[in-house]
């Protein structure tokens, strides 16, 4: 209860104070910088504390493939960046396998974060933190040592009462691991994390950009995931769906190659840092109107530095998902954005084909020009209740089957569905003007039966025609 009180009462005012100080044109820049540094530290502390509550929503443990040497090198790099700022020397000695193994990667990263995030708070400058890791059977052994006097004095209390250590112990139990510690002349923490040798030699979803368009299902959404191979497999298992072609890319250059090969419906960026490659990728996407229009770009992460999200938003990323999140939530969020973009592009395409002649129409394909001609015929026949696909195909000079294939290819819909859709759009325009009653609007748009018209209208717009009058 106290934790919830602190979070609710302090977070808002602290953020407000920080913003207020940031916009002040104070002459005492040094003092201002010190105050901002203190505030940022408090805000980060509260943010990390809040993130502990996410650990209560972890799903059942799920193993995924990774390379232990790569995984631990990456975790150590993140830790080393923090220690360097505090002038603490990090010494690592890893004797880990370079082959693929199966382990709950998300829980392993969360465990590592909880333990070392708490320990480094008590290590003074100029001290040393030593991390050793080796393989013993099917177990990863990790030993942490430090001669920091402050850490030695507080170590036992930290291990018994810290909420971060309590969370780490819970995660470790899920992983089937164990942890022992002692503090005498130095701190000594030993951790055991079991793993399995991977049945498959590498992650199941991996693509080569060469000839990509010939090897993917054209009836599915194309989703590209940019991330490191030693941590993406767990996310692949969540996102892989019967409606999705999932293309995993280790480097942003592959993403650009994939974009040239196929139309991309969404881009997922997993734990990538802001660097020149990511900057170039986002710049290319923004400059390429063909691919950038309504393209969902989702950034997924476990931990994010304070202020980093704002920098990502400046690059054009506007959707963020923090792990742990439920598989159902991630899938629904992604599919929702894919379907929304599909509808948006269909409406945009339809508008372009129905609209007036212009420069854009000069670039239409022969099939698109034929559909545009069909649109004009349908628009002229709004009020004719007897107008059917047979009449449309006759006026176009093509067979009914070819007419169906034409509309399916260009607009991914049938001509009969499009006739109804355009009639309903016309009906909406007439209803908004409020010059006719519902029955008159229905007759004007080719519906002889007012009840049938109302039923179709409600199905399409989610509201009855009466609500528009």
PDB file of C-alpha atoms in Angstrom, residues 5-244:
ATOM      1  CA  UNK A   5       0.972   5.625  -2.332  1.00  0.00           C
ATOM      2  CA  UNK A   6       4.510   6.723  -3.226  1.00  0.00           C
ATOM      3  CA  UNK A   7       4.026   5.983  -6.907  1.00  0.00           C
ATOM      4  CA  UNK A   8       0.686   7.776  -7.152  1.00  0.00           C
ATOM      5  CA  UNK A   9       1.594  10.794  -5.027  1.00  0.00           C
ATOM      6  CA  UNK A  10       5.192  11.478  -6.101  1.00  0.00           C
ATOM      7  CA  UNK A  11       5.484  10.630  -9.780  1.00  0.00           C
ATOM      8  CA  UNK A  12       3.258  13.427 -11.115  1.00  0.00           C
ATOM      9  CA  UNK A  13       4.741  16.257  -9.003  1.00  0.00           C
ATOM     10  CA  UNK A  14       8.320  15.119  -9.693  1.00  0.00           C
ATOM     11  CA  UNK A  15       7.721  15.075 -13.444  1.00  0.00           C
ATOM     12  CA  UNK A  16       6.088  18.521 -13.231  1.00  0.00           C
ATOM     13  CA  UNK A  17       8.991  19.969 -11.201  1.00  0.00           C
ATOM     14  CA  UNK A  18      11.505  18.550 -13.659  1.00  0.00           C
ATOM     15  CA  UNK A  19       9.682  20.093 -16.638  1.00  0.00           C
ATOM     16  CA  UNK A  20       9.351  23.439 -14.853  1.00  0.00           C
ATOM     17  CA  UNK A  21      13.065  23.584 -14.033  1.00  0.00           C
ATOM     18  CA  UNK A  22      14.001  22.473 -17.535  1.00  0.00           C
ATOM     19  CA  UNK A  23      12.274  25.476 -19.152  1.00  0.00           C
ATOM     20  CA  UNK A  24      13.650  28.015 -16.685  1.00  0.00           C
ATOM     21  CA  UNK A  25      16.255  30.380 -18.108  1.00  0.00           C
ATOM     22  CA  UNK A  26      18.348  30.285 -14.923  1.00  0.00           C
ATOM     23  CA  UNK A  27      21.788  31.845 -14.841  1.00  0.00           C
ATOM     24  CA  UNK A  28      22.956  29.245 -12.341  1.00  0.00           C
ATOM     25  CA  UNK A  29      23.354  26.447 -14.897  1.00  0.00           C
ATOM     26  CA  UNK A  30      25.512  24.369 -12.564  1.00  0.00           C
ATOM     27  CA  UNK A  31      22.905  24.455  -9.797  1.00  0.00           C
ATOM     28  CA  UNK A  32      20.156  23.740 -12.277  1.00  0.00           C
ATOM     29  CA  UNK A  33      22.074  20.741 -13.615  1.00  0.00           C
ATOM     30  CA  UNK A  34      22.550  19.344 -10.112  1.00  0.00           C
ATOM     31  CA  UNK A  35      18.833  19.694  -9.300  1.00  0.00           C
ATOM     32  CA  UNK A  36      17.838  18.048 -12.575  1.00  0.00           C
ATOM     33  CA  UNK A  37      20.257  15.212 -11.874  1.00  0.00           C
ATOM     34  CA  UNK A  38      18.706  14.597  -8.460  1.00  0.00           C
ATOM     35  CA  UNK A  39      15.189  14.714  -9.874  1.00  0.00           C
ATOM     36  CA  UNK A  40      16.052  12.347 -12.723  1.00  0.00           C
ATOM     37  CA  UNK A  41      17.497   9.916 -10.185  1.00  0.00           C
ATOM     38  CA  UNK A  42      14.288   9.994  -8.136  1.00  0.00           C
ATOM     39  CA  UNK A  43      12.097   9.588 -11.209  1.00  0.00           C
ATOM     40  CA  UNK A  44      14.216   6.635 -12.399  1.00  0.00           C
ATOM     41  CA  UNK A  45      14.007   5.052  -8.939  1.00  0.00           C
ATOM     42  CA  UNK A  46      10.212   5.337  -8.950  1.00  0.00           C
ATOM     43  CA  UNK A  47      10.029   4.029 -12.522  1.00  0.00           C
ATOM     44  CA  UNK A  48      12.110   0.978 -11.635  1.00  0.00           C
ATOM     45  CA  UNK A  49      10.012   0.423  -8.521  1.00  0.00           C
ATOM     46  CA  UNK A  50       6.858   0.602 -10.618  1.00  0.00           C
ATOM     47  CA  UNK A  51       8.296  -1.947 -13.061  1.00  0.00           C
ATOM     48  CA  UNK A  52       8.491  -4.490 -10.249  1.00  0.00           C
ATOM     49  CA  UNK A  53       4.700  -4.757 -10.392  1.00  0.00           C
ATOM     50  CA  UNK A  54       4.990  -5.997 -13.999  1.00  0.00           C
ATOM     51  CA  UNK A  55       6.754  -9.103 -12.718  1.00  0.00           C
ATOM     52  CA  UNK A  56       3.513 -10.159 -11.034  1.00  0.00           C
ATOM     53  CA  UNK A  57       1.987 -10.606 -14.499  1.00  0.00           C
ATOM     54  CA  UNK A  58       4.592 -12.988 -15.929  1.00  0.00           C
ATOM     55  CA  UNK A  59       3.061 -15.845 -17.882  1.00  0.00           C
ATOM     56  CA  UNK A  60       4.096 -19.451 -17.335  1.00  0.00           C
ATOM     57  CA  UNK A  61       7.780 -20.024 -18.041  1.00  0.00           C
ATOM     58  CA  UNK A  62       8.459 -20.556 -21.765  1.00  0.00           C
ATOM     59  CA  UNK A  63      11.799 -21.719 -23.068  1.00  0.00           C
ATOM     60  CA  UNK A  64      13.290 -20.127 -26.167  1.00  0.00           C
ATOM     61  CA  UNK A  65      16.548 -20.540 -28.005  1.00  0.00           C
ATOM     62  CA  UNK A  66      19.557 -18.372 -27.315  1.00  0.00           C
ATOM     63  CA  UNK A  67      23.349 -18.364 -27.255  1.00  0.00           C
ATOM     64  CA  UNK A  68      24.507 -18.031 -23.648  1.00  0.00           C
ATOM     65  CA  UNK A  69      27.798 -16.337 -24.496  1.00  0.00           C
ATOM     66  CA  UNK A  70      26.030 -13.671 -26.601  1.00  0.00           C
ATOM     67  CA  UNK A  71      23.218 -13.221 -24.091  1.00  0.00           C
ATOM     68  CA  UNK A  72      25.559 -12.647 -21.141  1.00  0.00           C
ATOM     69  CA  UNK A  73      27.869 -10.386 -23.127  1.00  0.00           C
ATOM     70  CA  UNK A  74      24.862  -8.211 -23.961  1.00  0.00           C
ATOM     71  CA  UNK A  75      23.645  -8.144 -20.342  1.00  0.00           C
ATOM     72  CA  UNK A  76      27.150  -7.254 -19.171  1.00  0.00           C
ATOM     73  CA  UNK A  77      27.431  -4.457 -21.714  1.00  0.00           C
ATOM     74  CA  UNK A  78      24.285  -2.830 -20.305  1.00  0.00           C
ATOM     75  CA  UNK A  79      25.621  -3.236 -16.771  1.00  0.00           C
ATOM     76  CA  UNK A  80      29.060  -1.918 -17.729  1.00  0.00           C
ATOM     77  CA  UNK A  81      27.556   1.279 -19.118  1.00  0.00           C
ATOM     78  CA  UNK A  82      25.937   2.018 -15.752  1.00  0.00           C
ATOM     79  CA  UNK A  83      29.078   1.165 -13.770  1.00  0.00           C
ATOM     80  CA  UNK A  84      31.311   3.307 -15.959  1.00  0.00           C
ATOM     81  CA  UNK A  85      29.229   6.371 -15.131  1.00  0.00           C
ATOM     82  CA  UNK A  86      29.874   5.687 -11.443  1.00  0.00           C
ATOM     83  CA  UNK A  87      33.589   4.989 -11.910  1.00  0.00           C
ATOM     84  CA  UNK A  88      33.257   1.329 -10.879  1.00  0.00           C
ATOM     85  CA  UNK A  89      35.504  -1.254 -12.531  1.00  0.00           C
ATOM     86  CA  UNK A  90      33.703  -4.272 -14.020  1.00  0.00           C
ATOM     87  CA  UNK A  91      35.732  -7.438 -14.556  1.00  0.00           C
ATOM     88  CA  UNK A  92      34.134 -10.344 -16.460  1.00  0.00           C
ATOM     89  CA  UNK A  93      35.363 -13.865 -17.075  1.00  0.00           C
ATOM     90  CA  UNK A  94      32.852 -15.899 -19.109  1.00  0.00           C
ATOM     91  CA  UNK A  95      33.493 -19.520 -20.114  1.00  0.00           C
ATOM     92  CA  UNK A  96      30.140 -20.145 -21.795  1.00  0.00           C
ATOM     93  CA  UNK A  97      28.943 -22.226 -24.711  1.00  0.00           C
ATOM     94  CA  UNK A  98      28.627 -20.616 -28.121  1.00  0.00           C
ATOM     95  CA  UNK A  99      25.953 -23.094 -29.256  1.00  0.00           C
ATOM     96  CA  UNK A 100      22.192 -22.783 -29.148  1.00  0.00           C
ATOM     97  CA  UNK A 101      20.468 -23.666 -25.870  1.00  0.00           C
ATOM     98  CA  UNK A 102      16.915 -23.459 -24.552  1.00  0.00           C
ATOM     99  CA  UNK A 103      16.136 -21.263 -21.553  1.00  0.00           C
ATOM    100  CA  UNK A 104      13.496 -18.734 -20.524  1.00  0.00           C
ATOM    101  CA  UNK A 105      15.376 -15.735 -21.952  1.00  0.00           C
ATOM    102  CA  UNK A 106      12.945 -13.093 -20.674  1.00  0.00           C
ATOM    103  CA  UNK A 107      13.075 -14.378 -17.094  1.00  0.00           C
ATOM    104  CA  UNK A 108      16.871 -14.676 -17.259  1.00  0.00           C
ATOM    105  CA  UNK A 109      17.193 -11.029 -18.306  1.00  0.00           C
ATOM    106  CA  UNK A 110      14.707  -9.877 -15.660  1.00  0.00           C
ATOM    107  CA  UNK A 111      16.556 -11.857 -12.985  1.00  0.00           C
ATOM    108  CA  UNK A 112      19.915 -10.416 -14.014  1.00  0.00           C
ATOM    109  CA  UNK A 113      18.468  -6.889 -13.963  1.00  0.00           C
ATOM    110  CA  UNK A 114      16.840  -7.233 -10.533  1.00  0.00           C
ATOM    111  CA  UNK A 115      19.972  -8.603  -8.848  1.00  0.00           C
ATOM    112  CA  UNK A 116      22.606  -6.287 -10.272  1.00  0.00           C
ATOM    113  CA  UNK A 117      20.382  -3.201 -10.333  1.00  0.00           C
ATOM    114  CA  UNK A 118      20.187  -3.525  -6.548  1.00  0.00           C
ATOM    115  CA  UNK A 119      23.812  -4.483  -5.852  1.00  0.00           C
ATOM    116  CA  UNK A 120      25.435  -1.624  -7.774  1.00  0.00           C
ATOM    117  CA  UNK A 121      23.531   0.928  -5.689  1.00  0.00           C
ATOM    118  CA  UNK A 122      25.787  -0.002  -2.752  1.00  0.00           C
ATOM    119  CA  UNK A 123      29.135  -0.131  -4.575  1.00  0.00           C
ATOM    120  CA  UNK A 124      31.233   2.994  -4.055  1.00  0.00           C
ATOM    121  CA  UNK A 125      33.402   4.626  -6.723  1.00  0.00           C
ATOM    122  CA  UNK A 126      36.837   3.126  -7.442  1.00  0.00           C
ATOM    123  CA  UNK A 127      35.554  -0.277  -6.306  1.00  0.00           C
ATOM    124  CA  UNK A 128      35.583  -3.482  -8.338  1.00  0.00           C
ATOM    125  CA  UNK A 129      32.775  -5.819  -9.376  1.00  0.00           C
ATOM    126  CA  UNK A 130      33.823  -9.259 -10.648  1.00  0.00           C
ATOM    127  CA  UNK A 131      31.408 -11.540 -12.535  1.00  0.00           C
ATOM    128  CA  UNK A 132      32.446 -15.049 -13.533  1.00  0.00           C
ATOM    129  CA  UNK A 133      30.305 -17.539 -15.473  1.00  0.00           C
ATOM    130  CA  UNK A 134      30.966 -21.105 -16.577  1.00  0.00           C
ATOM    131  CA  UNK A 135      29.142 -24.278 -17.592  1.00  0.00           C
ATOM    132  CA  UNK A 136      28.754 -27.233 -15.217  1.00  0.00           C
ATOM    133  CA  UNK A 137      26.737 -29.982 -16.877  1.00  0.00           C
ATOM    134  CA  UNK A 138      23.465 -28.412 -18.015  1.00  0.00           C
ATOM    135  CA  UNK A 139      23.745 -25.481 -15.641  1.00  0.00           C
ATOM    136  CA  UNK A 140      25.148 -21.974 -15.995  1.00  0.00           C
ATOM    137  CA  UNK A 141      27.089 -21.050 -12.849  1.00  0.00           C
ATOM    138  CA  UNK A 142      27.504 -17.354 -12.076  1.00  0.00           C
ATOM    139  CA  UNK A 143      29.710 -16.024  -9.281  1.00  0.00           C
ATOM    140  CA  UNK A 144      29.753 -12.349  -8.294  1.00  0.00           C
ATOM    141  CA  UNK A 145      32.393 -10.876  -6.015  1.00  0.00           C
ATOM    142  CA  UNK A 146      33.183  -7.384  -4.737  1.00  0.00           C
ATOM    143  CA  UNK A 147      35.380  -5.796  -2.083  1.00  0.00           C
ATOM    144  CA  UNK A 148      33.158  -2.711  -1.788  1.00  0.00           C
ATOM    145  CA  UNK A 149      32.976  -1.845   1.928  1.00  0.00           C
ATOM    146  CA  UNK A 150      29.475  -0.340   1.685  1.00  0.00           C
ATOM    147  CA  UNK A 151      28.178  -3.411  -0.140  1.00  0.00           C
ATOM    148  CA  UNK A 152      29.804  -5.772   2.397  1.00  0.00           C
ATOM    149  CA  UNK A 153      28.204  -3.884   5.311  1.00  0.00           C
ATOM    150  CA  UNK A 154      24.721  -3.956   3.754  1.00  0.00           C
ATOM    151  CA  UNK A 155      24.856  -7.186   1.752  1.00  0.00           C
ATOM    152  CA  UNK A 156      23.037  -9.498   4.186  1.00  0.00           C
ATOM    153  CA  UNK A 157      20.241  -6.980   4.724  1.00  0.00           C
ATOM    154  CA  UNK A 158      19.929  -6.421   0.956  1.00  0.00           C
ATOM    155  CA  UNK A 159      19.638 -10.149   0.272  1.00  0.00           C
ATOM    156  CA  UNK A 160      16.985 -10.600   2.967  1.00  0.00           C
ATOM    157  CA  UNK A 161      14.802  -7.514   2.542  1.00  0.00           C
ATOM    158  CA  UNK A 162      15.251  -5.850  -0.867  1.00  0.00           C
ATOM    159  CA  UNK A 163      12.086  -5.971  -3.015  1.00  0.00           C
ATOM    160  CA  UNK A 164      14.297  -6.415  -6.086  1.00  0.00           C
ATOM    161  CA  UNK A 165      16.035  -9.444  -4.580  1.00  0.00           C
ATOM    162  CA  UNK A 166      12.641 -10.861  -3.540  1.00  0.00           C
ATOM    163  CA  UNK A 167      11.475 -10.524  -7.152  1.00  0.00           C
ATOM    164  CA  UNK A 168      14.726 -12.100  -8.358  1.00  0.00           C
ATOM    165  CA  UNK A 169      14.209 -15.081  -6.025  1.00  0.00           C
ATOM    166  CA  UNK A 170      10.698 -15.599  -7.385  1.00  0.00           C
ATOM    167  CA  UNK A 171      11.961 -15.487 -10.982  1.00  0.00           C
ATOM    168  CA  UNK A 172      14.824 -17.850 -10.122  1.00  0.00           C
ATOM    169  CA  UNK A 173      12.351 -20.352  -8.653  1.00  0.00           C
ATOM    170  CA  UNK A 174      10.425 -20.302 -11.946  1.00  0.00           C
ATOM    171  CA  UNK A 175      13.703 -20.966 -13.777  1.00  0.00           C
ATOM    172  CA  UNK A 176      14.462 -23.919 -11.505  1.00  0.00           C
ATOM    173  CA  UNK A 177      17.686 -22.281 -10.334  1.00  0.00           C
ATOM    174  CA  UNK A 178      19.342 -21.648  -6.994  1.00  0.00           C
ATOM    175  CA  UNK A 179      21.255 -18.828  -5.260  1.00  0.00           C
ATOM    176  CA  UNK A 180      23.741 -18.807  -2.366  1.00  0.00           C
ATOM    177  CA  UNK A 181      25.500 -15.831  -0.767  1.00  0.00           C
ATOM    178  CA  UNK A 182      27.940 -14.889   1.976  1.00  0.00           C
ATOM    179  CA  UNK A 183      29.672 -11.685   3.112  1.00  0.00           C
ATOM    180  CA  UNK A 184      32.872 -11.765   5.126  1.00  0.00           C
ATOM    181  CA  UNK A 185      35.944  -9.927   3.874  1.00  0.00           C
ATOM    182  CA  UNK A 186      34.216  -9.718   0.494  1.00  0.00           C
ATOM    183  CA  UNK A 187      30.807 -10.245  -1.079  1.00  0.00           C
ATOM    184  CA  UNK A 188      30.318 -13.642  -2.699  1.00  0.00           C
ATOM    185  CA  UNK A 189      27.128 -14.496  -4.586  1.00  0.00           C
ATOM    186  CA  UNK A 190      26.751 -17.776  -6.483  1.00  0.00           C
ATOM    187  CA  UNK A 191      23.848 -18.455  -8.871  1.00  0.00           C
ATOM    188  CA  UNK A 192      22.910 -21.594 -10.809  1.00  0.00           C
ATOM    189  CA  UNK A 193      20.692 -21.339 -13.925  1.00  0.00           C
ATOM    190  CA  UNK A 194      19.746 -24.630 -15.639  1.00  0.00           C
ATOM    191  CA  UNK A 195      19.342 -24.889 -19.434  1.00  0.00           C
ATOM    192  CA  UNK A 196      18.706 -27.489 -22.135  1.00  0.00           C
ATOM    193  CA  UNK A 197      20.727 -28.124 -25.249  1.00  0.00           C
ATOM    194  CA  UNK A 198      18.563 -26.921 -28.153  1.00  0.00           C
ATOM    195  CA  UNK A 199      16.895 -29.607 -30.268  1.00  0.00           C
ATOM    196  CA  UNK A 200      17.038 -27.305 -33.290  1.00  0.00           C
ATOM    197  CA  UNK A 201      20.442 -25.794 -34.122  1.00  0.00           C
ATOM    198  CA  UNK A 202      19.058 -22.301 -34.679  1.00  0.00           C
ATOM    199  CA  UNK A 203      15.807 -20.262 -34.404  1.00  0.00           C
ATOM    200  CA  UNK A 204      13.088 -21.533 -36.716  1.00  0.00           C
ATOM    201  CA  UNK A 205      12.209 -18.237 -38.431  1.00  0.00           C
ATOM    202  CA  UNK A 206      15.110 -16.785 -40.393  1.00  0.00           C
ATOM    203  CA  UNK A 207      15.020 -15.246 -43.858  1.00  0.00           C
ATOM    204  CA  UNK A 208      17.371 -14.236 -46.644  1.00  0.00           C
ATOM    205  CA  UNK A 209      16.290 -11.134 -48.582  1.00  0.00           C
ATOM    206  CA  UNK A 210      17.264 -12.671 -51.931  1.00  0.00           C
ATOM    207  CA  UNK A 211      14.113 -13.881 -53.686  1.00  0.00           C
ATOM    208  CA  UNK A 212      12.046 -13.130 -50.590  1.00  0.00           C
ATOM    209  CA  UNK A 213       8.927 -12.179 -52.560  1.00  0.00           C
ATOM    210  CA  UNK A 214       8.806 -15.625 -54.179  1.00  0.00           C
ATOM    211  CA  UNK A 215       8.945 -17.516 -50.867  1.00  0.00           C
ATOM    212  CA  UNK A 216       6.284 -15.781 -48.761  1.00  0.00           C
ATOM    213  CA  UNK A 217       2.504 -16.188 -48.791  1.00  0.00           C
ATOM    214  CA  UNK A 218       1.013 -13.198 -50.667  1.00  0.00           C
ATOM    215  CA  UNK A 219      -2.266 -13.533 -48.732  1.00  0.00           C
ATOM    216  CA  UNK A 220      -0.638 -12.788 -45.352  1.00  0.00           C
ATOM    217  CA  UNK A 221       0.634  -9.648 -43.654  1.00  0.00           C
ATOM    218  CA  UNK A 222       4.394  -9.084 -43.953  1.00  0.00           C
ATOM    219  CA  UNK A 223       5.891  -8.185 -40.562  1.00  0.00           C
ATOM    220  CA  UNK A 224       9.613  -7.519 -40.131  1.00  0.00           C
ATOM    221  CA  UNK A 225      11.232  -7.869 -36.698  1.00  0.00           C
ATOM    222  CA  UNK A 226      14.594  -6.166 -36.150  1.00  0.00           C
ATOM    223  CA  UNK A 227      16.523  -7.606 -33.219  1.00  0.00           C
ATOM    224  CA  UNK A 228      19.445  -9.693 -32.014  1.00  0.00           C
ATOM    225  CA  UNK A 229      19.077 -13.431 -32.824  1.00  0.00           C
ATOM    226  CA  UNK A 230      20.035 -14.543 -29.296  1.00  0.00           C
ATOM    227  CA  UNK A 231      16.938 -12.852 -27.815  1.00  0.00           C
ATOM    228  CA  UNK A 232      14.295 -12.664 -30.582  1.00  0.00           C
ATOM    229  CA  UNK A 233      13.198 -16.315 -30.517  1.00  0.00           C
ATOM    230  CA  UNK A 234      10.974 -15.786 -27.458  1.00  0.00           C
ATOM    231  CA  UNK A 235       9.188 -12.928 -29.222  1.00  0.00           C
ATOM    232  CA  UNK A 236       8.921 -14.943 -32.450  1.00  0.00           C
ATOM    233  CA  UNK A 237       6.911 -17.582 -30.572  1.00  0.00           C
ATOM    234  CA  UNK A 238       4.461 -14.892 -29.432  1.00  0.00           C
ATOM    235  CA  UNK A 239       4.065 -13.032 -32.731  1.00  0.00           C
ATOM    236  CA  UNK A 240       4.067 -16.001 -35.126  1.00  0.00           C
ATOM    237  CA  UNK A 241       0.470 -16.174 -36.419  1.00  0.00           C
ATOM    238  CA  UNK A 242      -1.430 -17.827 -39.263  1.00  0.00           C
ATOM    239  CA  UNK A 243      -2.119 -14.396 -40.796  1.00  0.00           C
ATOM    240  CA  UNK A 244       1.506 -13.211 -40.637  1.00  0.00           C
TER     241      UNK A 244
END
